[in-house]
Amino acid sequence: MSDDEDVAPAVKKKSRVFYGSLEEKERERLSLDATRSSATGSDGVKAGIEAGNINISSGETLEMEERVSERQQEALAAFERRRRARQITVSTDDAEVKAGLRALGEPITLFGEGPADRRERCVNKRSESLNLIGRKSSHNIQ
């Protein structure tokens, strides 16, 4: 095969040359497009309603539950506890952390626990104790 045979023959496009304004043709095209789209749009909505995919209600509403489930309350309490724990400042000195744990009535060291773990446990216990104090004071207010 030669290189001349691999080349596809060139196809000339016939171009139209319009003289004058295309305004009238454009108006006709737009009016046809408008009638087609409105007809298919309303037909589509009707078909969706008949199929049950589009719900047109009669004004009825569903009432939402006002109470929060126990799981949501627990999640909110845990989130609040973590937020308070971030705000509590605890020394990085291991001796002070151990003294803080002793003051809370907790063991100063758990098996396999390092100074960073001990500090984190101290922060969590202080957060829990603040949470308990907050609960007691809110019960007394009510």
PDB file of C-alpha atoms in Angstrom:
ATOM      1  CA  MET A   1       0.000   0.000   0.000  1.00  0.00           C
ATOM      2  CA  SER A   2       1.220   3.435  -0.750  1.00  0.00           C
ATOM      3  CA  ASP A   3       0.750   6.583   1.271  1.00  0.00           C
ATOM      4  CA  ASP A   4      -1.673   7.960  -1.287  1.00  0.00           C
ATOM      5  CA  GLU A   5      -4.143   5.123  -0.701  1.00  0.00           C
ATOM      6  CA  ASP A   6      -4.310   5.629   3.111  1.00  0.00           C
ATOM      7  CA  VAL A   7      -5.576   9.183   2.873  1.00  0.00           C
ATOM      8  CA  ALA A   8      -9.349   9.568   2.911  1.00  0.00           C
ATOM      9  CA  PRO A   9     -10.789  11.672   0.119  1.00  0.00           C
ATOM     10  CA  ALA A  10     -11.593  15.222   1.146  1.00  0.00           C
ATOM     11  CA  VAL A  11     -15.275  16.084   1.330  1.00  0.00           C
ATOM     12  CA  LYS A  12     -16.298  19.606   0.546  1.00  0.00           C
ATOM     13  CA  LYS A  13     -19.016  21.097   2.719  1.00  0.00           C
ATOM     14  CA  LYS A  14     -21.637  23.035   0.935  1.00  0.00           C
ATOM     15  CA  SER A  15     -22.140  26.297   2.737  1.00  0.00           C
ATOM     16  CA  ARG A  16     -25.246  28.352   2.429  1.00  0.00           C
ATOM     17  CA  VAL A  17     -25.025  32.002   1.819  1.00  0.00           C
ATOM     18  CA  PHE A  18     -27.974  34.030   3.039  1.00  0.00           C
ATOM     19  CA  TYR A  19     -28.624  37.517   1.871  1.00  0.00           C
ATOM     20  CA  GLY A  20     -30.701  39.802   4.028  1.00  0.00           C
ATOM     21  CA  SER A  21     -32.121  39.379   7.511  1.00  0.00           C
ATOM     22  CA  LEU A  22     -32.693  36.015   9.211  1.00  0.00           C
ATOM     23  CA  GLU A  23     -35.010  37.546  11.770  1.00  0.00           C
ATOM     24  CA  GLU A  24     -38.177  35.954  10.401  1.00  0.00           C
ATOM     25  CA  LYS A  25     -36.639  32.465  10.234  1.00  0.00           C
ATOM     26  CA  GLU A  26     -35.319  32.845  13.799  1.00  0.00           C
ATOM     27  CA  ARG A  27     -38.768  33.866  15.083  1.00  0.00           C
ATOM     28  CA  GLU A  28     -40.322  30.810  13.455  1.00  0.00           C
ATOM     29  CA  ARG A  29     -37.675  28.551  14.964  1.00  0.00           C
ATOM     30  CA  LEU A  30     -38.139  30.033  18.454  1.00  0.00           C
ATOM     31  CA  SER A  31     -41.925  29.759  18.316  1.00  0.00           C
ATOM     32  CA  LEU A  32     -41.669  26.096  17.259  1.00  0.00           C
ATOM     33  CA  ASP A  33     -39.188  25.398  20.082  1.00  0.00           C
ATOM     34  CA  ALA A  34     -41.465  27.113  22.610  1.00  0.00           C
ATOM     35  CA  THR A  35     -44.530  25.105  21.610  1.00  0.00           C
ATOM     36  CA  ARG A  36     -42.585  21.835  21.651  1.00  0.00           C
ATOM     37  CA  SER A  37     -41.016  22.437  25.061  1.00  0.00           C
ATOM     38  CA  SER A  38     -44.271  23.570  26.708  1.00  0.00           C
ATOM     39  CA  ALA A  39     -46.154  20.585  25.357  1.00  0.00           C
ATOM     40  CA  THR A  40     -43.536  18.065  26.441  1.00  0.00           C
ATOM     41  CA  GLY A  41     -43.016  19.806  29.796  1.00  0.00           C
ATOM     42  CA  SER A  42     -46.653  19.718  30.823  1.00  0.00           C
ATOM     43  CA  ASP A  43     -47.022  16.178  29.485  1.00  0.00           C
ATOM     44  CA  GLY A  44     -44.017  15.155  31.536  1.00  0.00           C
ATOM     45  CA  VAL A  45     -45.459  16.657  34.711  1.00  0.00           C
ATOM     46  CA  LYS A  46     -48.806  14.965  34.112  1.00  0.00           C
ATOM     47  CA  ALA A  47     -47.098  11.646  33.510  1.00  0.00           C
ATOM     48  CA  GLY A  48     -45.057  12.077  36.706  1.00  0.00           C
ATOM     49  CA  ILE A  49     -48.165  12.815  38.766  1.00  0.00           C
ATOM     50  CA  GLU A  50     -49.989   9.808  37.313  1.00  0.00           C
ATOM     51  CA  ALA A  51     -47.002   7.556  37.979  1.00  0.00           C
ATOM     52  CA  GLY A  52     -46.879   8.745  41.587  1.00  0.00           C
ATOM     53  CA  ASN A  53     -43.399  10.235  41.273  1.00  0.00           C
ATOM     54  CA  ILE A  54     -44.640  13.792  41.823  1.00  0.00           C
ATOM     55  CA  ASN A  55     -46.701  14.292  44.956  1.00  0.00           C
ATOM     56  CA  ILE A  56     -49.247  17.072  44.960  1.00  0.00           C
ATOM     57  CA  SER A  57     -50.553  17.196  48.508  1.00  0.00           C
ATOM     58  CA  SER A  58     -53.837  18.566  49.711  1.00  0.00           C
ATOM     59  CA  GLY A  59     -52.168  20.715  52.364  1.00  0.00           C
ATOM     60  CA  GLU A  60     -51.741  17.950  54.920  1.00  0.00           C
ATOM     61  CA  THR A  61     -48.577  18.076  56.992  1.00  0.00           C
ATOM     62  CA  LEU A  62     -46.696  15.611  59.128  1.00  0.00           C
ATOM     63  CA  GLU A  63     -45.946  16.523  62.709  1.00  0.00           C
ATOM     64  CA  MET A  64     -42.350  16.123  63.798  1.00  0.00           C
ATOM     65  CA  GLU A  65     -41.376  14.560  67.079  1.00  0.00           C
ATOM     66  CA  GLU A  66     -40.577  17.189  69.643  1.00  0.00           C
ATOM     67  CA  ARG A  67     -38.598  14.968  71.944  1.00  0.00           C
ATOM     68  CA  VAL A  68     -35.054  13.941  71.271  1.00  0.00           C
ATOM     69  CA  SER A  69     -34.269  10.238  71.317  1.00  0.00           C
ATOM     70  CA  GLU A  70     -31.988   8.784  73.982  1.00  0.00           C
ATOM     71  CA  ARG A  71     -29.310   8.014  71.420  1.00  0.00           C
ATOM     72  CA  GLN A  72     -29.268  11.620  70.275  1.00  0.00           C
ATOM     73  CA  GLN A  73     -29.059  12.821  73.877  1.00  0.00           C
ATOM     74  CA  GLU A  74     -26.099  10.532  74.524  1.00  0.00           C
ATOM     75  CA  ALA A  75     -24.359  11.734  71.381  1.00  0.00           C
ATOM     76  CA  LEU A  76     -24.934  15.369  72.337  1.00  0.00           C
ATOM     77  CA  ALA A  77     -23.659  14.712  75.865  1.00  0.00           C
ATOM     78  CA  ALA A  78     -20.506  13.039  74.500  1.00  0.00           C
ATOM     79  CA  PHE A  79     -19.941  15.943  72.124  1.00  0.00           C
ATOM     80  CA  GLU A  80     -20.372  18.436  74.956  1.00  0.00           C
ATOM     81  CA  ARG A  81     -17.985  16.417  77.155  1.00  0.00           C
ATOM     82  CA  ARG A  82     -15.315  16.426  74.419  1.00  0.00           C
ATOM     83  CA  ARG A  83     -15.789  20.166  73.940  1.00  0.00           C
ATOM     84  CA  ARG A  84     -15.296  20.778  77.662  1.00  0.00           C
ATOM     85  CA  ALA A  85     -12.297  18.449  77.700  1.00  0.00           C
ATOM     86  CA  ARG A  86     -10.610  20.568  75.025  1.00  0.00           C
ATOM     87  CA  GLN A  87     -11.071  23.627  77.210  1.00  0.00           C
ATOM     88  CA  ILE A  88      -9.600  22.048  80.358  1.00  0.00           C
ATOM     89  CA  THR A  89      -5.945  22.800  80.906  1.00  0.00           C
ATOM     90  CA  VAL A  90      -3.833  20.077  82.450  1.00  0.00           C
ATOM     91  CA  SER A  91      -0.129  20.315  83.115  1.00  0.00           C
ATOM     92  CA  THR A  92       2.250  18.260  81.031  1.00  0.00           C
ATOM     93  CA  ASP A  93       4.324  17.490  84.128  1.00  0.00           C
ATOM     94  CA  ASP A  94       3.746  13.815  84.931  1.00  0.00           C
ATOM     95  CA  ALA A  95       3.939  14.336  88.704  1.00  0.00           C
ATOM     96  CA  GLU A  96       1.205  17.001  88.569  1.00  0.00           C
ATOM     97  CA  VAL A  97      -0.962  14.760  86.382  1.00  0.00           C
ATOM     98  CA  LYS A  98      -0.595  11.894  88.901  1.00  0.00           C
ATOM     99  CA  ALA A  99      -1.527  14.282  91.734  1.00  0.00           C
ATOM    100  CA  GLY A 100      -4.603  15.365  89.755  1.00  0.00           C
ATOM    101  CA  LEU A 101      -5.653  11.757  89.239  1.00  0.00           C
ATOM    102  CA  ARG A 102      -5.190  11.050  92.961  1.00  0.00           C
ATOM    103  CA  ALA A 103      -7.393  14.057  93.764  1.00  0.00           C
ATOM    104  CA  LEU A 104     -10.099  12.635  91.524  1.00  0.00           C
ATOM    105  CA  GLY A 105      -9.862   9.226  93.235  1.00  0.00           C
ATOM    106  CA  GLU A 106      -8.469   7.515  90.166  1.00  0.00           C
ATOM    107  CA  PRO A 107      -5.488   5.145  89.965  1.00  0.00           C
ATOM    108  CA  ILE A 108      -2.372   7.089  89.033  1.00  0.00           C
ATOM    109  CA  THR A 109      -1.218   4.544  86.437  1.00  0.00           C
ATOM    110  CA  LEU A 110      -3.026   1.897  84.438  1.00  0.00           C
ATOM    111  CA  PHE A 111      -1.206  -1.061  82.915  1.00  0.00           C
ATOM    112  CA  GLY A 112       0.699  -0.040  79.783  1.00  0.00           C
ATOM    113  CA  GLU A 113      -0.220   3.621  80.167  1.00  0.00           C
ATOM    114  CA  GLY A 114       2.364   6.259  79.302  1.00  0.00           C
ATOM    115  CA  PRO A 115       2.520   9.911  80.400  1.00  0.00           C
ATOM    116  CA  ALA A 116       0.507  11.137  77.384  1.00  0.00           C
ATOM    117  CA  ASP A 117      -2.206   8.523  77.953  1.00  0.00           C
ATOM    118  CA  ARG A 118      -2.274   9.390  81.660  1.00  0.00           C
ATOM    119  CA  ARG A 119      -2.689  13.103  80.860  1.00  0.00           C
ATOM    120  CA  GLU A 120      -5.532  12.354  78.429  1.00  0.00           C
ATOM    121  CA  ARG A 121      -7.265  10.204  81.046  1.00  0.00           C
ATOM    122  CA  CYS A 122      -6.906  13.008  83.581  1.00  0.00           C
ATOM    123  CA  VAL A 123      -8.507  15.477  81.147  1.00  0.00           C
ATOM    124  CA  ASN A 124     -11.397  13.061  80.447  1.00  0.00           C
ATOM    125  CA  LYS A 125     -12.023  12.400  84.154  1.00  0.00           C
ATOM    126  CA  ARG A 126     -12.028  16.122  84.948  1.00  0.00           C
ATOM    127  CA  SER A 127     -14.470  16.676  82.099  1.00  0.00           C
ATOM    128  CA  GLU A 128     -16.739  13.916  83.419  1.00  0.00           C
ATOM    129  CA  SER A 129     -16.611  15.331  86.950  1.00  0.00           C
ATOM    130  CA  LEU A 130     -17.518  18.804  85.615  1.00  0.00           C
ATOM    131  CA  ASN A 131     -20.372  17.225  83.673  1.00  0.00           C
ATOM    132  CA  LEU A 132     -21.682  15.534  86.828  1.00  0.00           C
ATOM    133  CA  ILE A 133     -21.433  18.787  88.778  1.00  0.00           C
ATOM    134  CA  GLY A 134     -23.337  20.546  85.986  1.00  0.00           C
ATOM    135  CA  ARG A 135     -26.077  17.916  86.065  1.00  0.00           C
ATOM    136  CA  LYS A 136     -26.474  18.182  89.844  1.00  0.00           C
ATOM    137  CA  SER A 137     -26.732  21.971  89.722  1.00  0.00           C
ATOM    138  CA  SER A 138     -29.278  21.851  86.871  1.00  0.00           C
ATOM    139  CA  HIS A 139     -31.413  19.381  88.858  1.00  0.00           C
ATOM    140  CA  ASN A 140     -31.316  21.681  91.873  1.00  0.00           C
ATOM    141  CA  ILE A 141     -32.436  24.640  89.753  1.00  0.00           C
ATOM    142  CA  GLN A 142     -35.442  22.799  88.346  1.00  0.00           C
TER     143      GLN A 142
END
